[in-house]
Coordinates of N, CA and C in Angstrom, one line a residue:
Chain A
G185 N 53.5 49.8 44.9 CA 52.2 50.2 44.1 C 50.5 49.9 45.2
E186 N 50.0 50.1 44.4 CA 48.2 49.9 45.6 C 48.1 48.6 45.6
N187 N 47.8 48.6 46.5 CA 47.3 46.7 47.0 C 45.5 47.2 47.6
V188 N 44.7 45.8 47.0 CA 43.3 45.9 47.1 C 42.5 44.8 47.9
E189 N 42.4 45.0 48.9 CA 41.9 43.5 49.8 C 39.9 43.7 49.7
Q190 N 39.7 42.1 49.7 CA 38.6 42.9 49.4 C 37.2 41.4 49.8
H191 N 36.6 41.5 50.9 CA 36.0 40.5 51.6 C 34.4 40.7 51.9
P192 N 33.4 39.5 51.4 CA 34.0 37.6 51.5 C 34.6 37.5 50.5
S193 N 34.9 36.4 50.3 CA 35.0 36.1 49.4 C 34.0 35.4 47.8
T194 N 32.4 35.1 49.1 CA 31.8 34.0 48.9 C 30.7 34.7 49.6
L195 N 29.1 35.1 49.2 CA 28.2 35.2 49.7 C 27.1 35.3 49.9
S196 N 26.2 34.6 50.7 CA 24.8 33.9 50.1 C 23.9 34.5 50.7
V197 N 23.1 35.3 50.1 CA 21.9 35.7 50.5 C 20.8 35.4 50.4
Q198 N 19.2 35.1 51.2 CA 18.2 35.1 50.8 C 17.5 36.6 50.4
E199 N 16.9 36.5 49.0 CA 15.6 37.5 48.2 C 15.4 38.5 49.2
G200 N 15.8 39.7 48.9 CA 15.2 40.8 50.0 C 16.0 40.5 50.9
D201 N 17.0 40.3 51.5 CA 18.2 40.5 52.6 C 19.0 41.5 52.2
S202 N 19.9 42.0 52.4 CA 21.0 43.1 52.7 C 22.4 42.6 52.0
A203 N 22.9 42.3 51.4 CA 24.5 42.0 51.4 C 25.2 43.3 51.5
V204 N 26.7 42.9 51.4 CA 27.5 44.4 52.5 C 29.6 43.6 52.0
I205 N 29.3 44.0 51.2 CA 31.1 43.5 50.7 C 31.8 44.7 50.6
K206 N 33.3 44.8 51.8 CA 34.1 45.8 51.9 C 35.2 45.1 51.5
C207 N 35.7 46.4 50.9 CA 37.5 46.1 51.0 C 38.7 47.5 51.6
T208 N 39.8 47.0 51.4 CA 41.0 47.9 51.7 C 41.6 48.2 50.6
Y209 N 42.1 49.3 50.9 CA 43.4 49.9 50.2 C 44.8 50.1 50.8
S210 N 45.8 50.2 50.0 CA 47.2 50.7 50.7 C 47.2 51.9 50.6
D211 N 47.5 52.7 49.1 CA 48.0 53.6 49.0 C 47.2 55.2 49.1
S212 N 47.3 55.6 50.2 CA 46.4 56.9 50.9 C 46.6 58.0 49.4
A213 N 47.1 57.9 48.5 CA 46.7 59.0 47.5 C 45.8 58.5 46.5
S214 N 45.0 56.9 46.3 CA 43.7 56.5 45.8 C 43.0 57.7 45.6
N215 N 41.9 58.2 44.7 CA 41.1 59.0 45.4 C 40.0 58.6 44.2
Y216 N 39.7 57.6 43.8 CA 38.4 56.8 43.1 C 38.6 55.5 43.1
F217 N 36.9 55.2 43.3 CA 36.8 54.1 43.9 C 35.7 53.4 43.1
P218 N 36.1 52.9 42.5 CA 34.3 51.6 41.4 C 34.7 50.5 42.0
W219 N 33.2 50.3 41.8 CA 32.4 49.1 41.8 C 32.0 48.2 40.6
Y220 N 33.2 47.5 40.0 CA 32.0 46.9 39.5 C 31.3 45.0 39.1
K221 N 30.5 44.3 38.1 CA 29.2 43.2 38.6 C 30.1 42.8 37.3
Q222 N 29.9 41.6 37.5 CA 31.0 40.8 36.1 C 29.8 39.0 36.1
E223 N 29.0 39.5 34.9 CA 28.1 38.3 35.1 C 29.1 37.3 33.6
L224 N 28.5 35.9 34.0 CA 29.7 34.8 33.9 C 30.1 34.7 31.6
G225 N 30.9 35.0 31.9 CA 31.3 35.3 30.2 C 31.3 37.2 30.0
K226 N 31.0 37.3 30.8 CA 31.2 38.7 30.5 C 32.2 39.6 30.8
G227 N 32.6 40.3 30.2 CA 33.0 41.5 31.1 C 32.5 42.9 32.1
P228 N 33.8 43.2 32.9 CA 33.3 44.2 34.2 C 32.1 44.8 33.8
Q229 N 30.8 45.5 34.8 CA 30.9 46.3 33.8 C 30.5 47.5 35.5
L230 N 30.4 48.6 35.0 CA 30.8 49.5 36.8 C 29.1 50.1 37.0
I231 N 28.7 49.7 38.6 CA 27.7 49.7 38.8 C 27.6 50.9 39.5
I232 N 28.4 51.4 40.0 CA 28.6 53.1 41.0 C 29.9 52.7 41.6
D233 N 30.8 54.6 41.7 CA 31.5 54.9 42.2 C 31.8 56.0 43.0
I234 N 32.6 56.0 43.5 CA 32.9 56.9 44.5 C 34.5 58.0 44.3
R235 N 34.7 58.6 44.6 CA 35.4 60.0 44.2 C 36.2 60.3 45.8
S236 N 37.1 60.6 46.3 CA 38.1 60.9 47.7 C 36.6 62.0 48.2
N237 N 36.2 63.1 47.4 CA 36.3 64.1 48.3 C 34.7 64.1 48.9
V238 N 34.0 62.5 48.3 CA 32.6 61.9 48.8 C 32.9 61.0 50.1
G239 N 31.0 60.7 51.3 CA 31.8 60.1 51.9 C 30.6 58.8 51.6
E240 N 29.9 58.9 50.5 CA 28.7 57.7 50.5 C 27.9 58.7 49.0
K241 N 28.0 57.1 48.5 CA 27.0 58.1 47.6 C 25.7 56.1 47.3
K242 N 24.6 57.6 46.8 CA 23.6 55.8 46.4 C 22.5 56.4 45.5
D243 N 22.3 55.1 44.7 CA 21.4 54.8 43.5 C 20.6 53.7 43.3
Q244 N 19.1 53.9 44.1 CA 18.3 53.0 44.5 C 18.7 52.3 45.3
R245 N 18.8 51.4 45.1 CA 19.3 49.9 46.0 C 21.0 49.8 46.3
I246 N 21.5 50.1 45.6 CA 23.2 50.0 46.2 C 23.4 51.2 46.7
A247 N 24.2 51.6 47.2 CA 25.3 52.2 47.9 C 26.5 52.2 48.9
V248 N 27.7 53.5 48.5 CA 28.6 52.8 49.0 C 29.4 54.3 49.7
T249 N 30.1 53.7 50.2 CA 30.7 53.6 51.5 C 31.8 54.0 51.5
L250 N 32.6 55.2 52.1 CA 34.4 55.4 51.5 C 34.5 56.4 53.4
N251 N 35.8 55.3 54.0 CA 36.5 56.1 55.2 C 37.6 56.4 54.4
K252 N 38.3 57.2 54.0 CA 39.7 57.7 53.6 C 41.0 57.4 54.7
T253 N 40.1 58.3 55.9 CA 41.2 58.0 57.0 C 41.6 56.1 57.5
A254 N 40.2 55.7 57.3 CA 40.7 53.9 57.8 C 41.3 53.3 56.2
K255 N 40.7 53.9 55.0 CA 40.8 53.2 53.8 C 41.0 52.4 54.0
H256 N 39.1 52.0 54.0 CA 38.1 51.4 53.7 C 37.0 52.1 53.1
F257 N 36.4 51.1 52.1 CA 35.3 51.3 51.1 C 34.0 50.3 51.0
S258 N 33.1 50.5 51.1 CA 32.3 49.2 51.1 C 31.0 49.3 49.9
L259 N 30.5 48.5 50.0 CA 28.8 48.2 48.9 C 28.3 47.8 49.6
H260 N 26.6 48.7 49.9 CA 25.4 47.9 49.9 C 24.3 47.8 49.7
I261 N 24.3 46.6 49.3 CA 22.8 46.7 47.8 C 21.4 45.8 49.1
T262 N 21.0 46.9 48.5 CA 19.7 46.2 50.1 C 18.4 45.7 48.8
E263 N 17.6 44.9 50.1 CA 16.6 44.4 49.0 C 16.9 43.4 48.1
T264 N 17.8 42.6 48.1 CA 18.3 41.7 46.7 C 17.8 41.5 46.6
Q265 N 18.0 40.6 45.2 CA 17.5 40.1 44.2 C 17.7 38.6 43.2
P266 N 17.4 38.0 42.6 CA 18.2 36.8 41.8 C 18.7 37.5 41.1
E267 N 18.7 39.0 40.2 CA 19.6 39.0 39.3 C 20.6 39.9 39.8
D268 N 21.2 40.3 40.8 CA 21.6 40.6 41.2 C 23.2 39.6 41.9
S269 N 22.5 38.2 41.4 CA 23.9 37.1 41.4 C 25.1 37.4 40.3
A270 N 26.1 37.7 40.8 CA 27.1 37.8 39.7 C 28.5 37.9 40.8
V271 N 29.4 38.6 40.6 CA 30.5 38.7 40.6 C 31.2 39.6 41.1
Y272 N 31.2 40.9 41.8 CA 31.2 42.0 42.3 C 32.9 42.0 42.4
F273 N 33.5 43.3 42.2 CA 35.3 43.6 42.2 C 34.8 45.2 42.7
C274 N 35.2 45.3 43.8 CA 35.8 46.9 43.7 C 36.9 47.4 43.4
A275 N 37.6 48.7 43.0 CA 38.8 48.9 43.0 C 39.5 50.7 43.4
A276 N 40.8 50.5 43.3 CA 41.1 52.1 43.5 C 41.8 52.5 42.5
S277 N 41.9 53.5 42.0 CA 43.0 54.1 41.5 C 43.4 55.7 41.9
L278 N 44.3 56.1 41.5 CA 44.9 57.3 41.7 C 45.0 58.0 40.7
Y279 N 45.0 58.0 39.0 CA 45.1 59.0 38.4 C 44.2 58.2 37.1
S280 N 45.3 56.6 36.3 CA 44.5 56.0 35.2 C 44.7 55.0 35.1
T281 N 45.2 53.9 36.0 CA 45.2 52.9 36.4 C 44.3 52.3 37.8
L282 N 43.2 51.1 37.4 CA 42.8 50.1 38.3 C 43.2 49.1 38.9
T283 N 43.5 49.4 40.4 CA 43.7 48.1 40.9 C 42.5 47.3 41.7
F284 N 42.3 45.8 41.3 CA 41.5 45.3 41.9 C 41.2 44.5 42.6
G285 N 40.1 44.3 43.6 CA 40.3 43.6 44.5 C 40.2 41.9 43.6
K286 N 40.0 41.4 44.5 CA 39.8 39.5 44.1 C 38.2 39.2 44.0
G287 N 38.0 40.0 43.8 CA 35.9 39.4 43.8 C 35.6 39.1 44.9
T288 N 33.8 39.6 44.9 CA 33.2 38.9 45.8 C 32.1 37.9 44.7
M289 N 31.8 36.2 45.0 CA 30.7 36.1 44.0 C 29.1 36.1 44.9
L290 N 28.3 36.8 44.6 CA 27.2 37.2 45.5 C 26.1 36.2 45.3
L291 N 25.4 35.6 45.8 CA 24.5 34.5 45.5 C 23.5 34.7 46.1
V292 N 22.5 34.8 45.6 CA 21.5 35.5 45.9 C 20.0 34.2 45.5
S293 N 19.3 33.9 46.2 CA 18.4 32.7 46.6 C 16.7 33.3 46.5
P294 N 16.0 32.3 45.8 CA 14.4 33.2 45.6 C 14.0 32.5 47.1
Chain B
G377 N 24.7 52.8 21.2 CA 25.7 52.0 20.6 C 26.5 51.2 20.2
A378 N 28.1 50.7 19.6 CA 28.7 50.4 19.8 C 29.4 50.5 21.5
G379 N 29.9 48.7 21.8 CA 30.3 48.8 22.5 C 32.2 48.4 22.8
V380 N 32.5 48.1 24.0 CA 33.9 47.1 23.3 C 34.3 46.3 22.6
S381 N 34.4 46.0 21.2 CA 34.1 44.7 20.4 C 35.9 44.4 20.8
Q382 N 36.3 42.2 21.1 CA 37.4 42.1 21.3 C 37.7 40.8 20.6
T383 N 38.0 40.7 19.2 CA 38.1 39.2 18.7 C 39.7 38.9 18.9
P384 N 39.8 37.2 18.6 CA 38.4 36.4 19.1 C 38.3 36.0 20.3
S385 N 36.7 35.8 20.3 CA 35.9 35.4 21.6 C 37.4 34.4 22.5
N386 N 37.5 33.1 21.4 CA 38.2 32.2 22.4 C 39.4 31.8 21.6
K387 N 39.9 31.9 22.3 CA 42.3 31.4 21.2 C 42.1 30.4 21.8
V388 N 42.5 28.8 21.0 CA 43.1 27.8 21.8 C 44.5 27.5 21.2
T389 N 45.7 27.6 21.4 CA 46.7 27.3 20.9 C 47.9 26.4 21.6
E390 N 48.9 26.3 21.3 CA 49.9 25.5 21.4 C 51.3 26.1 22.1
K391 N 51.5 25.8 23.0 CA 52.9 26.2 23.8 C 54.1 26.6 22.6
G392 N 54.5 27.9 22.7 CA 55.6 27.8 21.6 C 54.8 29.1 20.4
K393 N 53.7 28.9 20.7 CA 53.3 29.9 19.5 C 53.0 31.0 19.2
Y394 N 52.7 32.0 18.8 CA 52.4 33.4 18.7 C 51.4 34.1 18.7
V395 N 50.7 34.4 19.2 CA 49.6 35.0 19.8 C 48.9 36.6 19.4
E396 N 47.7 36.8 18.3 CA 47.6 38.3 18.6 C 45.8 38.1 18.7
L397 N 45.5 39.3 19.2 CA 44.4 39.6 20.2 C 44.0 41.2 19.7
R398 N 42.7 41.0 19.1 CA 42.8 42.6 18.7 C 41.2 43.2 20.0
C399 N 41.8 44.4 20.1 CA 40.6 45.2 20.5 C 40.1 46.7 19.3
D400 N 38.7 46.4 19.7 CA 38.3 47.8 19.3 C 37.2 48.3 19.7
P401 N 38.1 49.7 20.4 CA 37.5 50.5 21.5 C 36.6 51.5 21.0
I402 N 34.9 52.2 21.6 CA 34.6 52.9 22.3 C 34.6 54.1 20.8
S403 N 34.1 54.0 20.1 CA 34.6 55.5 19.2 C 35.2 57.4 20.0
G404 N 35.8 57.9 19.6 CA 35.9 58.3 20.4 C 36.9 58.6 21.9
H405 N 36.6 57.3 22.7 CA 37.6 57.2 23.5 C 39.6 57.2 23.2
T406 N 39.6 58.1 24.0 CA 41.3 58.0 23.5 C 42.1 57.2 24.1
A407 N 41.4 56.9 25.9 CA 42.1 55.8 26.4 C 41.9 54.2 25.8
L408 N 42.5 53.6 26.1 CA 42.5 52.4 25.9 C 43.2 51.1 26.7
Y409 N 42.8 49.8 27.6 CA 43.5 49.7 28.6 C 43.0 48.2 28.0
W410 N 44.6 46.9 28.4 CA 44.7 45.6 28.6 C 44.7 45.2 29.4
Y411 N 43.9 44.5 30.3 CA 43.9 43.3 31.5 C 43.7 41.8 31.5
R412 N 44.5 41.4 32.0 CA 44.3 39.6 32.1 C 43.4 39.4 33.3
Q413 N 42.4 38.7 33.2 CA 42.0 38.2 34.0 C 41.4 36.6 34.3
S414 N 42.4 36.1 35.3 CA 43.0 34.2 35.5 C 41.4 34.2 36.6
L415 N 41.6 32.5 36.6 CA 40.2 32.2 37.0 C 40.2 32.5 38.2
G416 N 39.0 33.1 39.0 CA 38.7 33.8 40.9 C 39.6 34.4 41.0
Q417 N 39.8 35.4 40.1 CA 40.6 36.1 40.5 C 40.3 37.9 39.7
G418 N 40.7 38.7 40.6 CA 40.2 40.1 39.7 C 40.9 40.6 37.8
P419 N 40.8 41.3 37.8 CA 41.5 41.7 36.4 C 43.1 42.2 37.0
E420 N 44.1 41.8 35.8 CA 45.5 42.7 36.5 C 45.9 43.4 35.1
F421 N 45.8 44.8 36.1 CA 46.2 45.5 34.7 C 47.8 44.8 33.7
L422 N 47.8 45.1 32.5 CA 48.8 45.5 31.6 C 49.4 46.4 31.3
I423 N 48.6 46.9 30.3 CA 49.2 48.6 29.9 C 48.1 49.4 29.7
Y424 N 48.5 51.0 29.7 CA 47.5 51.7 28.5 C 48.2 52.2 27.8
F425 N 47.2 53.1 27.0 CA 47.3 53.8 26.5 C 47.0 54.6 26.6
Q426 N 47.2 56.1 25.7 CA 46.4 57.7 25.7 C 47.2 57.6 24.6
G427 N 45.6 57.4 23.2 CA 46.4 58.1 21.7 C 46.9 57.1 21.1
T428 N 47.8 57.2 20.5 CA 48.9 56.3 20.0 C 49.8 55.4 20.7
G429 N 50.1 56.0 22.0 CA 51.3 56.1 22.9 C 51.2 55.2 24.3
A430 N 52.0 54.4 24.0 CA 51.8 53.3 25.4 C 52.3 54.3 27.2
A431 N 51.1 54.8 27.8 CA 51.5 55.3 28.5 C 52.4 55.1 30.0
D432 N 51.5 53.8 30.2 CA 51.9 52.6 31.2 C 52.2 51.4 30.4
D433 N 52.9 51.2 31.0 CA 53.3 49.3 30.2 C 53.8 48.8 32.0
S434 N 54.0 48.9 32.6 CA 54.4 48.5 33.9 C 53.3 47.0 34.5
G435 N 52.3 46.8 33.5 CA 51.9 45.2 33.8 C 52.2 44.7 32.9
L436 N 53.2 44.7 32.2 CA 53.2 43.8 31.1 C 54.7 42.7 32.0
P437 N 53.9 41.0 32.0 CA 54.5 40.8 32.1 C 56.4 39.9 32.1
N438 N 56.6 40.6 31.4 CA 57.7 40.4 30.2 C 57.8 40.4 28.8
D439 N 58.9 40.4 28.7 CA 59.1 40.9 27.1 C 58.8 40.3 25.5
R440 N 57.7 38.8 26.3 CA 56.6 37.8 25.3 C 55.6 39.6 25.4
F441 N 55.4 39.8 25.9 CA 53.7 40.2 25.2 C 54.0 42.3 24.8
F442 N 53.7 42.1 24.1 CA 54.0 43.8 23.4 C 52.6 44.1 23.2
A443 N 52.5 45.7 22.9 CA 51.0 45.8 22.3 C 50.7 47.1 22.1
V444 N 50.1 47.6 21.1 CA 50.5 48.5 19.6 C 49.1 49.1 19.7
R445 N 48.7 50.7 19.2 CA 47.8 51.3 18.8 C 48.5 52.1 18.2
P446 N 48.3 51.5 16.5 CA 48.6 52.6 15.5 C 48.3 53.6 15.2
E447 N 47.3 53.8 15.3 CA 46.3 54.9 15.0 C 45.3 55.5 16.0
G448 N 45.4 55.3 17.3 CA 44.9 55.4 17.9 C 43.5 54.7 18.4
S449 N 43.2 54.3 17.8 CA 42.1 53.9 17.5 C 41.8 51.8 18.1
V450 N 41.6 51.0 17.3 CA 42.0 49.9 17.8 C 43.4 49.1 18.2
S451 N 43.5 48.4 18.3 CA 44.9 47.7 20.0 C 45.0 46.3 19.2
T452 N 46.3 46.0 19.3 CA 46.7 44.8 19.2 C 47.4 44.1 20.8
L453 N 47.1 42.9 20.5 CA 47.9 42.5 22.2 C 48.8 41.8 21.5
K454 N 49.7 41.2 21.6 CA 50.5 39.9 20.8 C 51.6 39.9 21.9
I455 N 51.7 38.2 21.7 CA 52.1 37.4 22.9 C 52.8 36.5 22.2
Q456 N 54.4 36.3 22.2 CA 55.0 35.4 21.9 C 55.7 34.5 22.7
R457 N 55.9 33.0 21.7 CA 56.3 32.1 22.3 C 55.6 31.5 23.7
T458 N 54.3 31.3 23.4 CA 53.0 31.6 24.6 C 53.7 30.5 24.9
E459 N 53.1 30.1 26.3 CA 53.4 29.6 27.7 C 52.1 28.9 28.1
R460 N 51.9 28.2 28.9 CA 50.7 27.5 29.9 C 50.5 28.3 30.8
G461 N 51.0 28.8 31.4 CA 50.8 30.2 32.6 C 50.3 31.5 31.7
D462 N 50.4 31.7 30.1 CA 49.5 33.0 29.4 C 48.1 32.5 29.6
S463 N 47.1 31.4 29.9 CA 46.0 31.2 29.4 C 45.3 32.2 30.7
A464 N 44.7 32.9 30.4 CA 43.8 33.3 31.3 C 42.5 33.9 30.2
V465 N 42.0 35.2 30.9 CA 41.1 35.9 30.0 C 41.4 37.4 30.1
Y466 N 42.1 37.8 28.8 CA 42.3 39.8 28.0 C 41.6 40.1 27.7
L467 N 40.8 41.1 28.8 CA 40.2 42.0 28.4 C 40.4 43.4 28.0
C468 N 39.8 43.8 27.6 CA 39.9 45.4 26.4 C 39.2 46.2 27.4
A469 N 39.1 47.1 27.9 CA 38.7 48.8 27.9 C 39.3 49.6 27.9
S470 N 38.2 50.9 27.6 CA 38.6 52.5 26.6 C 37.8 52.9 27.6
S471 N 37.8 54.5 28.1 CA 37.4 55.3 28.6 C 37.7 56.2 27.9
L472 N 36.9 57.7 28.0 CA 37.2 58.9 27.2 C 38.0 59.5 27.4
T473 N 39.0 59.9 28.8 CA 39.9 59.5 28.3 C 41.0 59.3 29.8
A474 N 42.2 59.7 30.0 CA 43.2 58.6 30.7 C 42.6 58.9 32.1
G475 N 42.1 60.3 32.9 CA 42.2 60.3 33.8 C 40.5 60.1 34.3
L476 N 41.2 58.8 35.2 CA 39.8 58.1 35.6 C 38.9 58.8 36.9
S477 N 39.8 59.8 38.0 CA 38.8 59.8 38.7 C 38.3 61.4 38.6
N478 N 38.1 61.7 37.4 CA 38.2 63.2 37.0 C 37.0 62.6 35.8
T479 N 36.8 61.6 35.0 CA 36.0 61.5 33.9 C 35.8 60.1 33.9
G480 N 35.7 59.1 35.1 CA 35.2 57.8 35.4 C 35.5 57.2 34.7
E481 N 34.4 56.1 34.4 CA 34.3 54.8 34.3 C 34.2 54.7 32.9
L482 N 35.4 53.0 33.2 CA 36.2 52.9 31.9 C 34.8 50.9 31.9
F483 N 34.5 51.3 30.3 CA 34.2 50.5 29.7 C 34.6 49.0 29.3
F484 N 34.6 47.4 29.2 CA 35.0 46.5 29.4 C 34.9 46.0 28.3
G485 N 35.1 45.2 27.1 CA 35.0 44.0 26.2 C 34.4 43.4 27.2
E486 N 34.4 42.1 26.5 CA 33.5 40.6 26.6 C 35.4 40.1 26.8
G487 N 36.2 40.2 26.4 CA 37.1 39.3 26.8 C 37.5 38.5 25.5
S488 N 39.3 38.1 25.6 CA 39.3 36.6 24.7 C 39.9 35.7 25.8
R489 N 39.5 34.5 25.6 CA 39.5 33.6 26.0 C 40.9 33.0 25.5
L490 N 42.0 32.9 26.1 CA 43.2 32.8 25.3 C 43.7 31.0 26.6
T491 N 43.7 29.9 25.6 CA 44.2 28.5 26.2 C 45.5 28.2 25.6
V492 N 46.5 28.0 26.2 CA 47.5 27.4 26.0 C 48.2 26.1 26.4
L493 N 47.9 25.0 25.3 CA 48.2 23.8 25.6 C 49.5 23.4 25.5

């Protein structure tokens, strides 16, 4: 089955800096790659996703890049704010189920 | 509109007891998923339903775990003879259809935290 590795496990940045989280996946047939943000005591919430026919996607301060050849995808957050502090999960899907990475705890200090 | 609703939000039980966790998906969503999240880990797939039928139950850890969705809406996850290792947050999610690569977004509930003493 699919295996998703995520790095780093924790990331501390100063407000205004950029943050990058990287993931790799094992199943070359996977074609959908979402990123979820989870705040304490809440369920994960989708923040951005990318499909295998696209190399990059942006939405305001967040962007995702996908390298299908290398089976890598990354989340980029620019101009970080304290409210960006949360746990971020990458995931990969072939059709109907998501396989998640172990998560990255992002801490943005004012 | 209402999101995915899960009850109870917290459940404490003793080893060996039976537990039911309920999920009410977003109205009109045909696909419903159960995930389990242990502390410091990502959600782990258990089972998903397309309509009333379980389309993929390959993530259920053993035969103590069972889930139903009799009318294609509300779902119940049932755990028999609970063990301490079952302690986790059980997340339910729904989506418009099961083809995530086409329709995208999985909407998660806030989870049911199960503690087995």
